[in-house]
C-alpha cells in the first residue's frame, strides 16, 4: 500500500498529499463534507446508512450518526453550512423507494430537522447546494427535476423541471447566489436562480460528472462516468468573469487504476479533498452486499491544491 501511495504522489506532484483513513473497509463512502471551524471530516456510507467523522489527517475516527438513526438511509450528497450538516439519503432499490434529508447539528449530533419524499415515483436525491438565504437546492438523478426547500419551511417544492437538465447529479451555487451549476447527462447547465432560466448551452463532452463545486469563479468536478477511463479525472472548468459561461476545461488529476470510483469532494482552505478509492464498484446496491470481501482495502483521501 505504501508503494502505491508513493507512486501516486510522484505522478501527481508536490501539490498533493495522500491521507490514510482509519474507517471500516465496508463503509462504501459517497458523500463528503469538511467543517472548516473544527477541521473535521465527515463521510457517509452507502452500505451502512450512517455517517462517520475524523480529523482531517485521518486520526480520531468516530461514528457521528449511527446506522439508520433518524431514519437515515444510504448516504449521498452532504454539505456543511455554519454548525449544520446537511445529509441526503436514499433507499437503493426501486421497489422500496424513499428519500430523506437530515439537518444535523455538528457540535452535538442532534437532529435539527428532516425532510422526506416517499411516494410512488422513483426518486434519487443525489446532491445539494445551499444559498446564503438558506434555500436548499437538491438534484434528483431519476428525473428532470430540481427541488427546493426554503428554510424554515417544511415544504419540498419543484424548483425546475426540464429535459435540458435530465438526471442531474452534482450541483453547486455561486458565492453571490445568482447562478446554479448542474452536472447532468447533457453536461454542465447554468441556471439563473431568480428567473430559473437555463442561460447556457451545455458543451459536448462535459458530462459524466459526479461531484461539482464552485470555487473562486471556477468550477471543479470529478468525472467518473466514462467507460473509457482515460476520460475520467478531477477537472477544473474555467468560467468567464460573470460566471455565465464555461470557457475551457483542464484535467488536474488523471484517474489511474489506483483510483477506484472517486465520487464527490469538498474544498477547504484552497484544497480539494476526495476519497480516491470508494470501491463502490465492489458493492451490490440491490442486495446491500460486498461482491468480493477479499478486495476491500483501507480508504485513502487525496488533498490537492485547487489551481
PDB file of C-alpha atoms in Angstrom, residues 11-296:
ATOM      1  CA  UNK A  11       2.850  11.018 -10.543  1.00  0.00           C
ATOM      2  CA  UNK A  12       0.706  13.923  -9.384  1.00  0.00           C
ATOM      3  CA  UNK A  13       3.335  16.225  -7.978  1.00  0.00           C
ATOM      4  CA  UNK A  14       4.202  18.221  -4.883  1.00  0.00           C
ATOM      5  CA  UNK A  15       0.849  19.999  -4.657  1.00  0.00           C
ATOM      6  CA  UNK A  16      -0.874  16.828  -3.465  1.00  0.00           C
ATOM      7  CA  UNK A  17      -0.967  14.725  -0.316  1.00  0.00           C
ATOM      8  CA  UNK A  18      -2.473  11.310   0.359  1.00  0.00           C
ATOM      9  CA  UNK A  19      -4.113  10.687   3.720  1.00  0.00           C
ATOM     10  CA  UNK A  20      -4.948   7.223   5.040  1.00  0.00           C
ATOM     11  CA  UNK A  21      -8.366   6.997   6.692  1.00  0.00           C
ATOM     12  CA  UNK A  22      -8.992   4.599   9.550  1.00  0.00           C
ATOM     13  CA  UNK A  23     -12.628   3.696   8.983  1.00  0.00           C
ATOM     14  CA  UNK A  24     -14.094   0.226   8.464  1.00  0.00           C
ATOM     15  CA  UNK A  25     -13.382  -1.134   4.991  1.00  0.00           C
ATOM     16  CA  UNK A  26     -17.036  -1.800   4.111  1.00  0.00           C
ATOM     17  CA  UNK A  27     -18.099   1.845   4.536  1.00  0.00           C
ATOM     18  CA  UNK A  28     -18.608   2.475   0.794  1.00  0.00           C
ATOM     19  CA  UNK A  29     -18.485   6.286   1.163  1.00  0.00           C
ATOM     20  CA  UNK A  30     -20.304   8.574  -1.270  1.00  0.00           C
ATOM     21  CA  UNK A  31     -20.795  11.957   0.411  1.00  0.00           C
ATOM     22  CA  UNK A  32     -18.016  14.016   1.971  1.00  0.00           C
ATOM     23  CA  UNK A  33     -18.060  17.284   3.908  1.00  0.00           C
ATOM     24  CA  UNK A  34     -15.473  19.273   5.854  1.00  0.00           C
ATOM     25  CA  UNK A  35     -16.171  21.502   8.848  1.00  0.00           C
ATOM     26  CA  UNK A  36     -13.713  24.365   8.445  1.00  0.00           C
ATOM     27  CA  UNK A  37     -14.111  25.604  12.031  1.00  0.00           C
ATOM     28  CA  UNK A  38     -13.101  22.292  13.646  1.00  0.00           C
ATOM     29  CA  UNK A  39     -11.125  20.849  10.699  1.00  0.00           C
ATOM     30  CA  UNK A  40     -13.122  17.643  10.846  1.00  0.00           C
ATOM     31  CA  UNK A  41     -14.009  15.327   8.001  1.00  0.00           C
ATOM     32  CA  UNK A  42     -17.416  13.689   7.568  1.00  0.00           C
ATOM     33  CA  UNK A  43     -18.146  10.710   5.304  1.00  0.00           C
ATOM     34  CA  UNK A  44     -21.389   8.843   4.887  1.00  0.00           C
ATOM     35  CA  UNK A  45     -21.956   5.211   3.989  1.00  0.00           C
ATOM     36  CA  UNK A  46     -23.896   3.665   1.125  1.00  0.00           C
ATOM     37  CA  UNK A  47     -23.881   0.266   2.784  1.00  0.00           C
ATOM     38  CA  UNK A  48     -24.362   1.030   6.454  1.00  0.00           C
ATOM     39  CA  UNK A  49     -26.720   4.043   6.400  1.00  0.00           C
ATOM     40  CA  UNK A  50     -24.572   6.079   8.766  1.00  0.00           C
ATOM     41  CA  UNK A  51     -22.120   8.983   8.976  1.00  0.00           C
ATOM     42  CA  UNK A  52     -18.579   8.832  10.366  1.00  0.00           C
ATOM     43  CA  UNK A  53     -16.089  11.562  11.213  1.00  0.00           C
ATOM     44  CA  UNK A  54     -12.375  12.047  11.813  1.00  0.00           C
ATOM     45  CA  UNK A  55      -9.732  14.730  11.965  1.00  0.00           C
ATOM     46  CA  UNK A  56      -8.548  15.941   8.558  1.00  0.00           C
ATOM     47  CA  UNK A  57      -5.339  13.980   8.961  1.00  0.00           C
ATOM     48  CA  UNK A  58      -7.355  10.751   9.323  1.00  0.00           C
ATOM     49  CA  UNK A  59      -6.893  10.418  13.068  1.00  0.00           C
ATOM     50  CA  UNK A  60      -9.634  10.139  15.709  1.00  0.00           C
ATOM     51  CA  UNK A  61     -12.190   8.166  13.675  1.00  0.00           C
ATOM     52  CA  UNK A  62     -15.658   8.132  15.228  1.00  0.00           C
ATOM     53  CA  UNK A  63     -19.302   7.439  14.457  1.00  0.00           C
ATOM     54  CA  UNK A  64     -21.210  10.704  14.080  1.00  0.00           C
ATOM     55  CA  UNK A  65     -24.604   9.229  13.164  1.00  0.00           C
ATOM     56  CA  UNK A  66     -25.403   5.603  13.981  1.00  0.00           C
ATOM     57  CA  UNK A  67     -26.882   3.242  11.390  1.00  0.00           C
ATOM     58  CA  UNK A  68     -30.478   4.185  10.495  1.00  0.00           C
ATOM     59  CA  UNK A  69     -30.687   6.819  13.239  1.00  0.00           C
ATOM     60  CA  UNK A  70     -33.351   9.437  12.490  1.00  0.00           C
ATOM     61  CA  UNK A  71     -34.409   7.119   9.622  1.00  0.00           C
ATOM     62  CA  UNK A  72     -31.241   7.867   7.694  1.00  0.00           C
ATOM     63  CA  UNK A  73     -30.799   5.862   4.501  1.00  0.00           C
ATOM     64  CA  UNK A  74     -27.885   5.031   2.194  1.00  0.00           C
ATOM     65  CA  UNK A  75     -25.757   8.184   2.204  1.00  0.00           C
ATOM     66  CA  UNK A  76     -25.445  10.500  -0.788  1.00  0.00           C
ATOM     67  CA  UNK A  77     -24.622  14.210  -1.062  1.00  0.00           C
ATOM     68  CA  UNK A  78     -23.583  16.135   2.046  1.00  0.00           C
ATOM     69  CA  UNK A  79     -22.614  19.711   2.728  1.00  0.00           C
ATOM     70  CA  UNK A  80     -21.966  21.940   5.731  1.00  0.00           C
ATOM     71  CA  UNK A  81     -23.234  25.455   6.390  1.00  0.00           C
ATOM     72  CA  UNK A  82     -22.496  27.028   9.740  1.00  0.00           C
ATOM     73  CA  UNK A  83     -22.990  24.456  12.503  1.00  0.00           C
ATOM     74  CA  UNK A  84     -25.262  22.280  10.375  1.00  0.00           C
ATOM     75  CA  UNK A  85     -24.530  19.142   8.369  1.00  0.00           C
ATOM     76  CA  UNK A  86     -26.994  18.577   5.533  1.00  0.00           C
ATOM     77  CA  UNK A  87     -27.098  14.894   4.582  1.00  0.00           C
ATOM     78  CA  UNK A  88     -29.120  13.239   1.812  1.00  0.00           C
ATOM     79  CA  UNK A  89     -30.078   9.573   1.854  1.00  0.00           C
ATOM     80  CA  UNK A  90     -31.976   7.165  -0.389  1.00  0.00           C
ATOM     81  CA  UNK A  91     -33.189   3.614  -0.300  1.00  0.00           C
ATOM     82  CA  UNK A  92     -31.273   1.875  -3.067  1.00  0.00           C
ATOM     83  CA  UNK A  93     -33.949  -0.353  -4.575  1.00  0.00           C
ATOM     84  CA  UNK A  94     -36.790   0.985  -6.689  1.00  0.00           C
ATOM     85  CA  UNK A  95     -39.465  -1.157  -5.043  1.00  0.00           C
ATOM     86  CA  UNK A  96     -38.795   0.368  -1.611  1.00  0.00           C
ATOM     87  CA  UNK A  97     -38.220   3.916  -2.713  1.00  0.00           C
ATOM     88  CA  UNK A  98     -37.654   6.512  -0.001  1.00  0.00           C
ATOM     89  CA  UNK A  99     -35.539   9.653   0.160  1.00  0.00           C
ATOM     90  CA  UNK A 100     -34.569  11.791   3.130  1.00  0.00           C
ATOM     91  CA  UNK A 101     -32.682  14.941   4.047  1.00  0.00           C
ATOM     92  CA  UNK A 102     -31.351  15.308   7.585  1.00  0.00           C
ATOM     93  CA  UNK A 103     -30.140  18.543   9.137  1.00  0.00           C
ATOM     94  CA  UNK A 104     -27.773  17.658  11.980  1.00  0.00           C
ATOM     95  CA  UNK A 105     -26.060  19.947  14.475  1.00  0.00           C
ATOM     96  CA  UNK A 106     -22.320  19.394  14.171  1.00  0.00           C
ATOM     97  CA  UNK A 107     -21.468  20.345  17.733  1.00  0.00           C
ATOM     98  CA  UNK A 108     -23.882  17.854  19.310  1.00  0.00           C
ATOM     99  CA  UNK A 109     -25.057  15.483  16.578  1.00  0.00           C
ATOM    100  CA  UNK A 110     -28.656  16.391  17.417  1.00  0.00           C
ATOM    101  CA  UNK A 111     -31.345  16.385  14.753  1.00  0.00           C
ATOM    102  CA  UNK A 112     -32.392  19.892  13.722  1.00  0.00           C
ATOM    103  CA  UNK A 113     -34.910  18.912  11.067  1.00  0.00           C
ATOM    104  CA  UNK A 114     -35.701  16.280   8.473  1.00  0.00           C
ATOM    105  CA  UNK A 115     -37.443  16.206   5.112  1.00  0.00           C
ATOM    106  CA  UNK A 116     -38.586  13.110   3.284  1.00  0.00           C
ATOM    107  CA  UNK A 117     -40.069  12.050  -0.030  1.00  0.00           C
ATOM    108  CA  UNK A 118     -41.979   8.792  -0.036  1.00  0.00           C
ATOM    109  CA  UNK A 119     -44.372   8.384  -2.952  1.00  0.00           C
ATOM    110  CA  UNK A 120     -44.971   6.144  -5.951  1.00  0.00           C
ATOM    111  CA  UNK A 121     -42.307   7.839  -8.092  1.00  0.00           C
ATOM    112  CA  UNK A 122     -38.715   6.637  -8.001  1.00  0.00           C
ATOM    113  CA  UNK A 123     -36.522   9.375  -6.510  1.00  0.00           C
ATOM    114  CA  UNK A 124     -32.769   9.539  -6.204  1.00  0.00           C
ATOM    115  CA  UNK A 125     -31.904  12.711  -4.313  1.00  0.00           C
ATOM    116  CA  UNK A 126     -28.238  12.938  -5.145  1.00  0.00           C
ATOM    117  CA  UNK A 127     -26.631  16.237  -4.211  1.00  0.00           C
ATOM    118  CA  UNK A 128     -27.459  19.633  -2.770  1.00  0.00           C
ATOM    119  CA  UNK A 129     -26.381  23.267  -2.609  1.00  0.00           C
ATOM    120  CA  UNK A 130     -27.402  25.930  -0.088  1.00  0.00           C
ATOM    121  CA  UNK A 131     -27.750  29.651  -0.690  1.00  0.00           C
ATOM    122  CA  UNK A 132     -26.927  32.408   1.777  1.00  0.00           C
ATOM    123  CA  UNK A 133     -30.702  32.770   2.299  1.00  0.00           C
ATOM    124  CA  UNK A 134     -30.998  29.145   3.476  1.00  0.00           C
ATOM    125  CA  UNK A 135     -32.552  27.918   0.248  1.00  0.00           C
ATOM    126  CA  UNK A 136     -31.716  24.246  -0.269  1.00  0.00           C
ATOM    127  CA  UNK A 137     -31.485  23.087  -3.894  1.00  0.00           C
ATOM    128  CA  UNK A 138     -31.496  19.307  -4.471  1.00  0.00           C
ATOM    129  CA  UNK A 139     -30.913  17.238  -7.601  1.00  0.00           C
ATOM    130  CA  UNK A 140     -32.960  14.145  -8.448  1.00  0.00           C
ATOM    131  CA  UNK A 141     -30.932  11.811 -10.647  1.00  0.00           C
ATOM    132  CA  UNK A 142     -34.007   9.804 -11.661  1.00  0.00           C
ATOM    133  CA  UNK A 143     -35.944  12.709 -13.152  1.00  0.00           C
ATOM    134  CA  UNK A 144     -35.716  16.098 -14.858  1.00  0.00           C
ATOM    135  CA  UNK A 145     -36.400  17.880 -11.581  1.00  0.00           C
ATOM    136  CA  UNK A 146     -34.529  20.111  -9.163  1.00  0.00           C
ATOM    137  CA  UNK A 147     -36.194  20.517  -5.762  1.00  0.00           C
ATOM    138  CA  UNK A 148     -36.078  23.491  -3.444  1.00  0.00           C
ATOM    139  CA  UNK A 149     -36.649  23.924   0.281  1.00  0.00           C
ATOM    140  CA  UNK A 150     -36.837  27.419   1.744  1.00  0.00           C
ATOM    141  CA  UNK A 151     -35.891  27.131   5.382  1.00  0.00           C
ATOM    142  CA  UNK A 152     -37.564  27.182   7.838  1.00  0.00           C
ATOM    143  CA  UNK A 153     -40.494  25.960   5.708  1.00  0.00           C
ATOM    144  CA  UNK A 154     -41.223  22.222   5.650  1.00  0.00           C
ATOM    145  CA  UNK A 155     -42.335  22.146   2.015  1.00  0.00           C
ATOM    146  CA  UNK A 156     -40.292  20.422  -0.682  1.00  0.00           C
ATOM    147  CA  UNK A 157     -41.256  22.129  -3.933  1.00  0.00           C
ATOM    148  CA  UNK A 158     -40.249  21.556  -7.535  1.00  0.00           C
ATOM    149  CA  UNK A 159     -37.894  24.395  -8.440  1.00  0.00           C
ATOM    150  CA  UNK A 160     -37.180  23.363 -12.038  1.00  0.00           C
ATOM    151  CA  UNK A 161     -38.434  20.604 -14.325  1.00  0.00           C
ATOM    152  CA  UNK A 162     -36.735  20.414 -17.726  1.00  0.00           C
ATOM    153  CA  UNK A 163     -35.360  17.787 -20.085  1.00  0.00           C
ATOM    154  CA  UNK A 164     -32.336  20.053 -20.516  1.00  0.00           C
ATOM    155  CA  UNK A 165     -31.204  19.034 -17.019  1.00  0.00           C
ATOM    156  CA  UNK A 166     -32.226  15.385 -17.104  1.00  0.00           C
ATOM    157  CA  UNK A 167     -30.728  13.093 -14.460  1.00  0.00           C
ATOM    158  CA  UNK A 168     -28.766  15.856 -12.751  1.00  0.00           C
ATOM    159  CA  UNK A 169     -26.163  14.690 -10.260  1.00  0.00           C
ATOM    160  CA  UNK A 170     -23.796  17.316  -8.853  1.00  0.00           C
ATOM    161  CA  UNK A 171     -24.987  20.822  -8.009  1.00  0.00           C
ATOM    162  CA  UNK A 172     -23.284  23.956  -6.728  1.00  0.00           C
ATOM    163  CA  UNK A 173     -24.121  27.646  -6.358  1.00  0.00           C
ATOM    164  CA  UNK A 174     -22.140  30.841  -6.967  1.00  0.00           C
ATOM    165  CA  UNK A 175     -20.990  32.861  -3.989  1.00  0.00           C
ATOM    166  CA  UNK A 176     -23.457  35.642  -4.821  1.00  0.00           C
ATOM    167  CA  UNK A 177     -26.348  33.132  -5.181  1.00  0.00           C
ATOM    168  CA  UNK A 178     -27.036  34.326  -8.725  1.00  0.00           C
ATOM    169  CA  UNK A 179     -26.301  31.057 -10.535  1.00  0.00           C
ATOM    170  CA  UNK A 180     -26.755  27.344 -10.003  1.00  0.00           C
ATOM    171  CA  UNK A 181     -24.445  24.940 -11.825  1.00  0.00           C
ATOM    172  CA  UNK A 182     -25.886  21.495 -12.574  1.00  0.00           C
ATOM    173  CA  UNK A 183     -23.984  18.444 -13.798  1.00  0.00           C
ATOM    174  CA  UNK A 184     -26.449  16.401 -15.866  1.00  0.00           C
ATOM    175  CA  UNK A 185     -26.407  13.900 -18.724  1.00  0.00           C
ATOM    176  CA  UNK A 186     -26.258  16.865 -21.082  1.00  0.00           C
ATOM    177  CA  UNK A 187     -23.215  18.453 -19.454  1.00  0.00           C
ATOM    178  CA  UNK A 188     -22.963  21.467 -17.135  1.00  0.00           C
ATOM    179  CA  UNK A 189     -26.045  23.707 -17.163  1.00  0.00           C
ATOM    180  CA  UNK A 190     -26.010  27.208 -15.710  1.00  0.00           C
ATOM    181  CA  UNK A 191     -29.303  28.366 -14.189  1.00  0.00           C
ATOM    182  CA  UNK A 192     -30.147  31.922 -13.217  1.00  0.00           C
ATOM    183  CA  UNK A 193     -31.601  31.365  -9.761  1.00  0.00           C
ATOM    184  CA  UNK A 194     -34.242  34.116  -9.753  1.00  0.00           C
ATOM    185  CA  UNK A 195     -35.627  33.595 -13.257  1.00  0.00           C
ATOM    186  CA  UNK A 196     -34.979  29.808 -13.275  1.00  0.00           C
ATOM    187  CA  UNK A 197     -33.723  30.206 -16.845  1.00  0.00           C
ATOM    188  CA  UNK A 198     -31.000  27.932 -18.228  1.00  0.00           C
ATOM    189  CA  UNK A 199     -28.699  30.541 -19.740  1.00  0.00           C
ATOM    190  CA  UNK A 200     -26.104  28.393 -21.493  1.00  0.00           C
ATOM    191  CA  UNK A 201     -25.962  25.525 -23.929  1.00  0.00           C
ATOM    192  CA  UNK A 202     -24.034  22.636 -22.303  1.00  0.00           C
ATOM    193  CA  UNK A 203     -20.862  21.800 -24.196  1.00  0.00           C
ATOM    194  CA  UNK A 204     -20.398  18.367 -25.692  1.00  0.00           C
ATOM    195  CA  UNK A 205     -18.056  16.237 -23.622  1.00  0.00           C
ATOM    196  CA  UNK A 206     -18.743  17.968 -20.308  1.00  0.00           C
ATOM    197  CA  UNK A 207     -20.741  15.028 -18.957  1.00  0.00           C
ATOM    198  CA  UNK A 208     -20.016  12.025 -16.732  1.00  0.00           C
ATOM    199  CA  UNK A 209     -19.589  14.441 -13.815  1.00  0.00           C
ATOM    200  CA  UNK A 210     -20.402  13.333 -10.264  1.00  0.00           C
ATOM    201  CA  UNK A 211     -19.459  15.955  -7.673  1.00  0.00           C
ATOM    202  CA  UNK A 212     -19.140  19.619  -8.682  1.00  0.00           C
ATOM    203  CA  UNK A 213     -18.112  22.703  -6.682  1.00  0.00           C
ATOM    204  CA  UNK A 214     -17.894  26.456  -7.289  1.00  0.00           C
ATOM    205  CA  UNK A 215     -14.642  27.991  -6.018  1.00  0.00           C
ATOM    206  CA  UNK A 216     -13.199  31.422  -6.818  1.00  0.00           C
ATOM    207  CA  UNK A 217     -15.191  31.824 -10.024  1.00  0.00           C
ATOM    208  CA  UNK A 218     -14.232  28.393 -11.311  1.00  0.00           C
ATOM    209  CA  UNK A 219     -15.959  25.048 -11.260  1.00  0.00           C
ATOM    210  CA  UNK A 220     -14.283  21.822 -10.179  1.00  0.00           C
ATOM    211  CA  UNK A 221     -15.722  18.433 -10.937  1.00  0.00           C
ATOM    212  CA  UNK A 222     -14.977  14.743 -10.545  1.00  0.00           C
ATOM    213  CA  UNK A 223     -15.668  12.905 -13.800  1.00  0.00           C
ATOM    214  CA  UNK A 224     -16.181   9.180 -13.282  1.00  0.00           C
ATOM    215  CA  UNK A 225     -18.914   8.289 -15.768  1.00  0.00           C
ATOM    216  CA  UNK A 226     -16.899   7.268 -18.832  1.00  0.00           C
ATOM    217  CA  UNK A 227     -16.212   3.654 -19.751  1.00  0.00           C
ATOM    218  CA  UNK A 228     -13.005   4.916 -21.332  1.00  0.00           C
ATOM    219  CA  UNK A 229     -11.256   5.614 -18.034  1.00  0.00           C
ATOM    220  CA  UNK A 230      -8.727   7.905 -19.684  1.00  0.00           C
ATOM    221  CA  UNK A 231     -11.543  10.475 -19.910  1.00  0.00           C
ATOM    222  CA  UNK A 232     -12.160  10.401 -16.151  1.00  0.00           C
ATOM    223  CA  UNK A 233     -10.395  12.582 -13.598  1.00  0.00           C
ATOM    224  CA  UNK A 234     -10.578  15.705 -11.468  1.00  0.00           C
ATOM    225  CA  UNK A 235     -11.256  18.684 -13.724  1.00  0.00           C
ATOM    226  CA  UNK A 236     -11.208  22.459 -13.468  1.00  0.00           C
ATOM    227  CA  UNK A 237     -13.788  24.316 -15.576  1.00  0.00           C
ATOM    228  CA  UNK A 238     -12.839  27.960 -16.082  1.00  0.00           C
ATOM    229  CA  UNK A 239     -15.749  30.405 -16.069  1.00  0.00           C
ATOM    230  CA  UNK A 240     -15.953  33.859 -17.618  1.00  0.00           C
ATOM    231  CA  UNK A 241     -15.768  36.818 -15.243  1.00  0.00           C
ATOM    232  CA  UNK A 242     -19.505  36.924 -14.569  1.00  0.00           C
ATOM    233  CA  UNK A 243     -19.898  33.154 -14.224  1.00  0.00           C
ATOM    234  CA  UNK A 244     -22.316  32.696 -17.124  1.00  0.00           C
ATOM    235  CA  UNK A 245     -20.170  30.645 -19.499  1.00  0.00           C
ATOM    236  CA  UNK A 246     -17.596  27.857 -19.335  1.00  0.00           C
ATOM    237  CA  UNK A 247     -14.521  28.897 -21.273  1.00  0.00           C
ATOM    238  CA  UNK A 248     -12.384  25.771 -21.089  1.00  0.00           C
ATOM    239  CA  UNK A 249     -11.599  22.686 -19.037  1.00  0.00           C
ATOM    240  CA  UNK A 250      -8.371  21.296 -17.647  1.00  0.00           C
ATOM    241  CA  UNK A 251      -7.709  17.886 -16.115  1.00  0.00           C
ATOM    242  CA  UNK A 252      -5.946  18.342 -12.774  1.00  0.00           C
ATOM    243  CA  UNK A 253      -5.710  14.690 -11.731  1.00  0.00           C
ATOM    244  CA  UNK A 254      -5.630  11.660 -14.007  1.00  0.00           C
ATOM    245  CA  UNK A 255      -7.506   8.690 -12.559  1.00  0.00           C
ATOM    246  CA  UNK A 256      -5.237   5.653 -12.903  1.00  0.00           C
ATOM    247  CA  UNK A 257      -6.025   2.052 -11.887  1.00  0.00           C
ATOM    248  CA  UNK A 258      -5.430   3.020  -8.242  1.00  0.00           C
ATOM    249  CA  UNK A 259      -8.430   5.383  -8.346  1.00  0.00           C
ATOM    250  CA  UNK A 260     -11.497   3.265  -7.630  1.00  0.00           C
ATOM    251  CA  UNK A 261     -14.616   5.329  -8.357  1.00  0.00           C
ATOM    252  CA  UNK A 262     -13.949   8.686  -6.679  1.00  0.00           C
ATOM    253  CA  UNK A 263     -17.336  10.378  -6.329  1.00  0.00           C
ATOM    254  CA  UNK A 264     -17.788  13.696  -4.526  1.00  0.00           C
ATOM    255  CA  UNK A 265     -15.366  16.095  -2.848  1.00  0.00           C
ATOM    256  CA  UNK A 266     -15.138  19.191  -0.697  1.00  0.00           C
ATOM    257  CA  UNK A 267     -12.938  22.282  -0.808  1.00  0.00           C
ATOM    258  CA  UNK A 268     -11.399  23.771   2.320  1.00  0.00           C
ATOM    259  CA  UNK A 269      -8.657  26.376   2.687  1.00  0.00           C
ATOM    260  CA  UNK A 270      -7.914  26.266  -1.035  1.00  0.00           C
ATOM    261  CA  UNK A 271      -7.504  22.484  -1.111  1.00  0.00           C
ATOM    262  CA  UNK A 272      -9.686  19.803  -2.678  1.00  0.00           C
ATOM    263  CA  UNK A 273     -10.331  16.658  -0.622  1.00  0.00           C
ATOM    264  CA  UNK A 274     -11.778  13.413  -2.006  1.00  0.00           C
ATOM    265  CA  UNK A 275     -11.629   9.675  -1.369  1.00  0.00           C
ATOM    266  CA  UNK A 276      -9.718   8.102  -4.242  1.00  0.00           C
ATOM    267  CA  UNK A 277     -10.937   4.523  -3.635  1.00  0.00           C
ATOM    268  CA  UNK A 278     -14.598   4.454  -2.605  1.00  0.00           C
ATOM    269  CA  UNK A 279     -14.728   0.920  -4.122  1.00  0.00           C
ATOM    270  CA  UNK A 280     -18.451   1.231  -4.816  1.00  0.00           C
ATOM    271  CA  UNK A 281     -17.885  -0.896  -7.915  1.00  0.00           C
ATOM    272  CA  UNK A 282     -17.448  -3.757  -5.393  1.00  0.00           C
ATOM    273  CA  UNK A 283     -20.906  -3.173  -3.901  1.00  0.00           C
ATOM    274  CA  UNK A 284     -24.288  -4.578  -4.960  1.00  0.00           C
ATOM    275  CA  UNK A 285     -26.927  -1.953  -4.183  1.00  0.00           C
ATOM    276  CA  UNK A 286     -29.804  -4.403  -4.671  1.00  0.00           C
ATOM    277  CA  UNK A 287     -28.603  -6.856  -2.029  1.00  0.00           C
ATOM    278  CA  UNK A 288     -26.563  -4.424   0.114  1.00  0.00           C
ATOM    279  CA  UNK A 289     -23.635  -6.845  -0.068  1.00  0.00           C
ATOM    280  CA  UNK A 290     -19.951  -6.553  -0.868  1.00  0.00           C
ATOM    281  CA  UNK A 291     -19.207  -8.504  -4.045  1.00  0.00           C
ATOM    282  CA  UNK A 292     -15.712  -9.615  -3.024  1.00  0.00           C
ATOM    283  CA  UNK A 293     -14.648  -9.154   0.589  1.00  0.00           C
ATOM    284  CA  UNK A 294     -11.038 -10.022  -0.258  1.00  0.00           C
ATOM    285  CA  UNK A 295     -10.759  -6.950  -2.495  1.00  0.00           C
ATOM    286  CA  UNK A 296     -11.678  -4.467   0.233  1.00  0.00           C
TER     287      UNK A 296
END
